[in-house]
Short mmCIF file of C-alpha atoms and ligand atoms in Angstrom, two decimals:
data_model
loop_
_atom_site.label_atom_id
_atom_site.label_comp_id
_atom_site.label_asym_id
_atom_site.label_seq_id
_atom_site.Cartn_x
_atom_site.Cartn_y
_atom_site.Cartn_z
CA UNK A 1 -69.37 -28.32 -82.77
CA UNK A 2 -69.12 -26.98 -86.24
CA UNK A 3 -66.48 -29.49 -86.94
CA UNK A 4 -68.86 -32.44 -85.91
CA UNK A 5 -71.70 -31.02 -87.93
CA UNK A 6 -69.54 -30.75 -90.98
CA UNK A 7 -68.46 -34.46 -90.60
CA UNK A 8 -72.05 -35.62 -90.24
CA UNK A 9 -73.04 -33.83 -93.44
CA UNK A 10 -69.95 -35.25 -95.31
CA UNK A 11 -70.89 -38.73 -94.45
CA UNK A 12 -74.51 -38.32 -95.41
CA UNK A 13 -73.67 -36.90 -98.78
CA UNK A 14 -73.81 -39.61 -101.46
CA UNK A 15 -70.60 -39.88 -103.51
CA UNK A 16 -72.24 -39.17 -106.73
CA UNK A 17 -75.04 -36.66 -107.50
CA UNK A 18 -78.26 -38.32 -108.77
CA UNK A 19 -79.96 -36.72 -111.62
CA UNK A 20 -83.67 -36.95 -111.11
CA UNK A 21 -85.85 -35.85 -114.17
CA UNK A 22 -88.94 -33.81 -113.27
CA UNK A 23 -91.94 -35.98 -113.01
CA UNK A 24 -90.11 -39.08 -114.15
CA UNK A 25 -92.12 -42.25 -114.38
CA UNK A 26 -95.54 -40.57 -114.08
CA UNK A 27 -98.14 -41.52 -116.55
CA UNK A 28 -101.87 -41.32 -117.03
CA UNK A 29 -104.12 -43.34 -119.11
CA UNK A 30 -107.74 -42.40 -119.80
CA UNK A 31 -110.10 -43.70 -122.58
CA UNK A 32 -108.64 -42.65 -125.75
CA UNK A 33 -105.63 -40.88 -124.32
CA UNK A 34 -102.35 -41.73 -123.00
CA UNK A 35 -100.06 -39.09 -121.13
CA UNK A 36 -96.44 -40.03 -120.62
CA UNK A 37 -93.27 -38.24 -119.67
CA UNK A 38 -90.68 -38.61 -122.76
CA UNK A 39 -87.13 -39.77 -121.98
CA UNK A 40 -84.52 -36.97 -121.50
CA UNK A 41 -83.34 -35.36 -124.85
CA UNK A 42 -80.73 -33.01 -125.95
CA UNK A 43 -82.06 -29.58 -126.83
CA UNK A 44 -80.98 -26.34 -128.12
CA UNK A 45 -82.59 -22.86 -128.96
CA UNK A 46 -81.25 -21.79 -132.21
CA UNK A 47 -81.34 -18.11 -133.65
CA UNK A 48 -79.72 -17.51 -136.93
CA UNK A 49 -80.07 -15.03 -139.97
CA UNK A 50 -81.14 -16.63 -143.36
CA UNK A 51 -77.59 -16.49 -144.74
CA UNK A 52 -76.39 -18.97 -142.07
CA UNK A 53 -79.11 -21.66 -142.59
CA UNK A 54 -77.48 -23.63 -145.19
CA UNK A 55 -74.39 -24.16 -143.17
CA UNK A 56 -76.21 -24.76 -139.99
CA UNK A 57 -78.59 -27.27 -141.73
CA UNK A 58 -75.51 -29.18 -143.08
CA UNK A 59 -73.88 -29.33 -139.65
CA UNK A 60 -76.91 -30.40 -137.96
CA UNK A 61 -77.87 -32.98 -140.63
CA UNK A 62 -81.54 -31.80 -140.86
CA UNK A 63 -82.66 -28.98 -143.02
CA UNK A 64 -83.95 -26.00 -140.98
CA UNK A 65 -87.52 -25.34 -142.13
CA UNK A 66 -88.37 -21.95 -143.12
CA UNK A 67 -92.19 -22.12 -143.47
CA UNK A 68 -94.10 -21.07 -140.38
CA UNK A 69 -95.68 -23.97 -138.20
CA UNK A 70 -93.56 -26.70 -139.87
CA UNK A 71 -90.69 -29.13 -138.59
CA UNK A 72 -88.12 -31.43 -140.08
CA UNK A 73 -87.00 -34.65 -138.72
CA UNK A 74 -84.07 -36.78 -139.63
CA UNK A 75 -82.21 -39.63 -137.77
CA UNK A 76 -83.79 -38.77 -134.35
CA UNK A 77 -83.27 -35.11 -134.57
CA UNK A 78 -85.97 -32.65 -135.11
CA UNK A 79 -85.91 -29.01 -135.93
CA UNK A 80 -89.01 -27.00 -135.12
CA UNK A 81 -89.78 -23.53 -136.79
CA UNK A 82 -90.65 -21.10 -133.85
CA UNK A 83 -90.25 -17.80 -135.58
CA UNK A 84 -88.58 -16.14 -138.61
CA UNK A 85 -85.18 -16.66 -137.27
CA UNK A 86 -85.66 -19.13 -134.31
CA UNK A 87 -85.78 -22.77 -134.06
CA UNK A 88 -85.94 -25.42 -131.40
CA UNK A 89 -83.72 -28.56 -132.09
CA UNK A 90 -84.55 -31.82 -130.18
CA UNK A 91 -82.15 -34.71 -130.34
CA UNK A 92 -83.57 -37.99 -129.22
CA UNK A 93 -80.48 -40.18 -130.48
CA UNK A 94 -78.11 -39.04 -127.68
CA UNK A 95 -76.02 -36.70 -129.94
CA UNK A 96 -75.27 -33.18 -128.98
CA UNK A 97 -76.58 -30.55 -131.47
CA UNK A 98 -74.51 -27.82 -129.51
CA UNK A 99 -71.44 -29.47 -130.45
CA UNK A 100 -72.41 -29.71 -134.19
CA UNK A 101 -73.26 -25.96 -134.25
CA UNK A 102 -69.93 -24.97 -132.52
CA UNK A 103 -68.18 -26.01 -135.79
CA UNK A 104 -70.25 -23.62 -137.86
CA UNK A 105 -68.51 -20.34 -138.54
CA UNK A 106 -71.61 -18.57 -139.97
CA UNK A 107 -73.33 -16.13 -137.65
CA UNK A 108 -75.62 -17.80 -135.24
CA UNK A 109 -76.69 -18.23 -131.65
CA UNK A 110 -77.05 -21.71 -130.01
CA UNK A 111 -77.94 -22.14 -126.48
CA UNK A 112 -78.17 -25.48 -124.81
CA UNK A 113 -81.62 -25.89 -123.14
CA UNK A 114 -81.76 -29.72 -122.65
CA UNK A 115 -82.59 -29.51 -119.02
CA UNK A 116 -84.80 -26.38 -119.09
CA UNK A 117 -87.59 -28.38 -120.97
CA UNK A 118 -89.65 -31.36 -119.98
CA UNK A 119 -91.65 -33.08 -122.67
CA UNK A 120 -94.87 -35.13 -122.69
CA UNK A 121 -96.15 -37.46 -125.21
CA UNK A 122 -99.94 -37.29 -125.65
CA UNK A 123 -101.21 -40.22 -127.76
CA UNK A 124 -104.47 -41.74 -128.73
CA UNK A 125 -107.73 -40.89 -130.67
CA UNK A 126 -108.67 -38.22 -128.15
CA UNK A 127 -105.22 -36.64 -127.82
CA UNK A 128 -106.23 -33.55 -129.99
CA UNK A 129 -109.27 -33.10 -127.59
CA UNK A 130 -107.15 -33.40 -124.51
CA UNK A 131 -104.69 -30.72 -125.67
CA UNK A 132 -107.45 -28.49 -126.81
CA UNK A 133 -108.74 -28.78 -123.07
CA UNK A 134 -106.08 -25.82 -122.62
CA UNK A 135 -104.79 -24.77 -125.89
CA UNK A 136 -106.89 -22.52 -128.23
CA UNK A 137 -105.40 -23.51 -131.57
CA UNK A 138 -107.19 -25.49 -134.28
CA UNK A 139 -105.81 -28.92 -134.13
CA UNK A 140 -107.70 -30.62 -136.89
CA UNK A 141 -105.56 -32.43 -139.41
CA UNK A 142 -106.17 -29.97 -142.08
CA UNK A 143 -104.86 -27.06 -140.26
CA UNK A 144 -102.33 -28.71 -137.95
CA UNK A 145 -101.14 -31.77 -139.99
CA UNK A 146 -98.60 -34.29 -139.06
CA UNK A 147 -95.29 -32.55 -138.69
CA UNK A 148 -96.85 -29.30 -137.74
CA UNK A 149 -95.02 -27.39 -134.82
CA UNK A 150 -95.90 -24.19 -133.04
CA UNK A 151 -95.08 -22.28 -129.80
CA UNK A 152 -98.42 -21.66 -128.09
CA UNK A 153 -100.31 -21.76 -124.86
CA UNK A 154 -101.78 -24.42 -122.76
CA UNK A 155 -103.84 -22.96 -119.96
CA UNK A 156 -101.43 -20.37 -118.29
CA UNK A 157 -98.23 -21.99 -119.61
CA UNK A 158 -96.48 -21.42 -122.75
CA UNK A 159 -95.67 -24.70 -124.68
CA UNK A 160 -94.04 -25.92 -127.80
CA UNK A 161 -96.63 -28.43 -129.65
CA UNK A 162 -95.43 -30.86 -132.26
CA UNK A 163 -97.73 -33.26 -134.14
CA UNK A 164 -95.89 -36.56 -134.48
CA UNK A 165 -98.61 -38.55 -135.81
CA UNK A 166 -102.49 -38.35 -136.55
CA UNK A 167 -103.13 -39.27 -132.95
CA UNK A 168 -99.86 -38.22 -131.47
CA UNK A 169 -98.33 -34.97 -130.14
CA UNK A 170 -95.16 -33.91 -128.27
CA UNK A 171 -95.73 -31.14 -125.59
CA UNK A 172 -92.65 -29.29 -124.44
CA UNK A 173 -92.80 -26.92 -121.40
CA UNK A 174 -90.52 -25.29 -119.15
CA UNK A 175 -89.27 -27.51 -116.32
CA UNK A 176 -90.74 -25.29 -113.78
CA UNK A 177 -94.12 -25.38 -115.39
CA UNK A 178 -94.03 -29.24 -115.84
CA UNK A 179 -96.18 -29.99 -112.81
CA UNK A 180 -98.97 -27.59 -113.98
CA UNK A 181 -98.84 -28.89 -117.49
CA UNK A 182 -98.92 -32.48 -116.55
CA UNK A 183 -101.92 -31.81 -113.94
CA UNK A 184 -103.83 -29.83 -116.49
CA UNK A 185 -103.18 -32.37 -119.25
CA UNK A 186 -104.29 -35.12 -116.92
CA UNK A 187 -107.64 -33.47 -116.10
CA UNK A 188 -108.13 -32.67 -119.90
CA UNK A 189 -107.43 -36.21 -120.74
CA UNK A 190 -110.16 -37.52 -118.40
CA UNK A 191 -112.66 -34.90 -119.91
CA UNK A 192 -111.72 -35.78 -123.28
CA UNK A 193 -112.40 -39.27 -122.45
CA UNK A 194 -115.92 -38.52 -120.97
CA UNK B 1 -112.26 -15.60 -128.99
CA UNK B 2 -110.81 -13.16 -131.45
CA UNK B 3 -108.56 -14.47 -134.39
CA UNK B 4 -105.66 -12.11 -135.23
CA UNK B 5 -103.71 -12.74 -138.40
CA UNK B 6 -99.86 -12.74 -137.47
CA UNK B 7 -97.95 -11.53 -140.59
CA UNK B 8 -95.00 -13.65 -139.73
CA UNK B 9 -96.99 -16.77 -139.17
CA UNK B 10 -99.13 -16.12 -142.18
CA UNK B 11 -102.34 -17.22 -140.48
CA UNK B 12 -105.12 -16.32 -137.96
CA UNK B 13 -104.24 -17.40 -134.44
CA UNK B 14 -106.16 -17.22 -131.21
CA UNK B 15 -105.98 -13.98 -129.38
CA UNK B 16 -104.55 -15.59 -126.18
CA UNK B 17 -101.24 -15.82 -127.91
CA UNK B 18 -100.93 -12.02 -128.40
CA UNK B 19 -100.18 -8.91 -126.45
CA UNK B 20 -101.09 -5.46 -127.25
CA UNK B 21 -98.07 -3.19 -127.19
CA UNK B 22 -99.56 0.33 -127.41
CA UNK B 23 -99.72 2.75 -130.29
CA UNK B 24 -97.94 2.31 -133.61
CA UNK B 25 -95.85 4.78 -135.62
CA UNK B 26 -94.62 6.85 -132.88
CA UNK B 27 -91.16 8.01 -134.00
CA UNK B 28 -88.51 8.71 -131.38
CA UNK B 29 -86.67 12.21 -131.88
CA UNK B 30 -83.21 11.98 -133.32
CA UNK B 31 -82.41 14.88 -131.01
CA UNK B 32 -83.81 13.88 -127.66
CA UNK B 33 -81.65 16.25 -125.86
CA UNK B 34 -82.92 19.06 -127.78
CA UNK B 35 -86.51 18.34 -127.40
CA UNK B 36 -88.62 20.88 -125.37
CA UNK B 37 -90.33 19.74 -122.25
CA UNK B 38 -93.73 20.24 -124.10
CA UNK B 39 -92.59 18.04 -127.23
CA UNK B 40 -91.19 15.42 -124.89
CA UNK B 41 -94.54 15.15 -123.03
CA UNK B 42 -96.30 14.74 -126.30
CA UNK B 43 -94.00 12.05 -127.60
CA UNK B 44 -93.81 10.18 -124.41
CA UNK B 45 -97.18 10.46 -122.70
CA UNK B 46 -99.84 11.55 -125.10
CA UNK B 47 -101.53 9.06 -127.33
CA UNK B 48 -104.35 9.54 -129.70
CA UNK B 49 -106.97 7.05 -128.01
CA UNK B 50 -109.38 7.44 -130.91
CA UNK B 51 -112.95 6.20 -131.08
CA UNK B 52 -112.63 4.16 -134.23
CA UNK B 53 -109.61 3.17 -136.27
CA UNK B 54 -106.33 2.77 -134.31
CA UNK B 55 -102.97 1.82 -135.42
CA UNK B 56 -101.24 -0.29 -132.81
CA UNK B 57 -98.35 -2.46 -132.13
CA UNK B 58 -99.16 -6.12 -131.17
CA UNK B 59 -96.69 -8.97 -130.33
CA UNK B 60 -97.22 -12.75 -131.06
CA UNK B 61 -95.92 -13.35 -127.58
CA UNK B 62 -96.71 -17.22 -127.35
CA UNK B 63 -96.25 -17.68 -131.03
CA UNK B 64 -93.39 -16.53 -133.21
CA UNK B 65 -92.69 -13.80 -130.61
CA UNK B 66 -92.37 -11.17 -133.25
CA UNK B 67 -93.88 -7.47 -132.93
CA UNK B 68 -96.17 -6.42 -135.83
CA UNK B 69 -98.56 -3.55 -136.40
CA UNK B 70 -102.34 -3.92 -136.52
CA UNK B 71 -105.12 -1.63 -137.64
CA UNK B 72 -108.28 -2.20 -135.22
CA UNK B 73 -111.59 -0.47 -134.64
CA UNK B 74 -111.79 0.37 -130.97
CA UNK B 75 -115.60 0.52 -131.39
CA UNK B 76 -116.25 -2.93 -132.84
CA UNK B 77 -112.90 -4.57 -131.70
CA UNK B 78 -112.62 -5.77 -135.22
CA UNK B 79 -108.98 -6.01 -136.64
CA UNK B 80 -109.03 -4.47 -140.12
CA UNK B 81 -105.68 -5.59 -141.25
CA UNK B 82 -102.11 -6.56 -139.89
CA UNK B 83 -98.68 -5.82 -141.34
CA UNK B 84 -95.18 -6.50 -140.47
CA UNK B 85 -93.08 -4.18 -138.21
CA UNK B 86 -91.14 -1.53 -140.23
CA UNK B 87 -93.67 -1.51 -143.19
CA UNK B 88 -95.24 1.98 -143.61
CA UNK B 89 -98.55 2.94 -142.25
CA UNK B 90 -101.17 1.77 -144.91
CA UNK B 91 -102.56 4.77 -146.80
CA UNK B 92 -105.58 2.84 -147.76
CA UNK B 93 -107.54 0.49 -145.77
CA UNK B 94 -109.45 -2.61 -147.26
CA UNK B 95 -113.28 -1.72 -147.74
CA UNK B 96 -114.34 -5.12 -146.19
CA UNK B 97 -112.65 -5.62 -142.94
CA UNK B 98 -113.86 -9.16 -143.02
CA UNK B 99 -111.62 -10.04 -145.72
CA UNK B 100 -108.20 -11.68 -145.21
CA UNK B 101 -105.76 -9.02 -146.37
CA UNK B 102 -102.98 -10.15 -148.62
CA UNK B 103 -99.56 -8.82 -147.82
ZN1 ZN C 201 -96.59 -15.07 -135.34
#
């Protein structure tokens, strides 16, 4: 009996595991706002003291920003300032920032979180209004200019927000919160359009 | 919504990003085993809970995630000033609590 069951299970198992990104392919369009899931990206959480920043910046190919609420981008790789000794590195060019950090002898902590996060792009003239549906920060261009990045909240979920253009934002959230964040942003997008 | 100035982010941010973390400037004894029960009770359980100006620890939980200290008025709920963790308790408070306090 047990043997037969094992055999049935084995034949039902696909030969390779299929990776399905959370919410893949879902998108919402409202007047003035488009909400999409961004393609998978490499990500690391980086902690380092000031003395290590030069070596890490060199290895990563992007200068780690030290000013609060800022980011730096070079060749598909973005470094977001999260705290005085904390950065989120996102690589959309398919290169592995973790491997680059591994070559650095200077003190640091780099943790791969590529699959911990899911990101959304929120674009269009009403993008800021849609995000403000759940985020209490001032998103005017004077206070949150292009390139500004911040960990903050959206409704009940923590997010990392990056302004990639005057009318374009990237919203990073934890994978298990992605359904909530997507649904909240969808509702906020239709409210912002109204 | 209250705006709280984070000394690490160097700007005022919405209160929803912050968490209160109790009274500030409570030093742990360097000889905990030698503490009398009464002294330990004072250190561990007893807080000043004033009506008026209080010195508190706050954490910018959903921002830079750092702990810092804040001087707050418990009657008006107004934040008088904030300063980085580890900095001494300010001996003088700014007269006009509406002013943004320079570091
Ligand atoms: Zn902060």
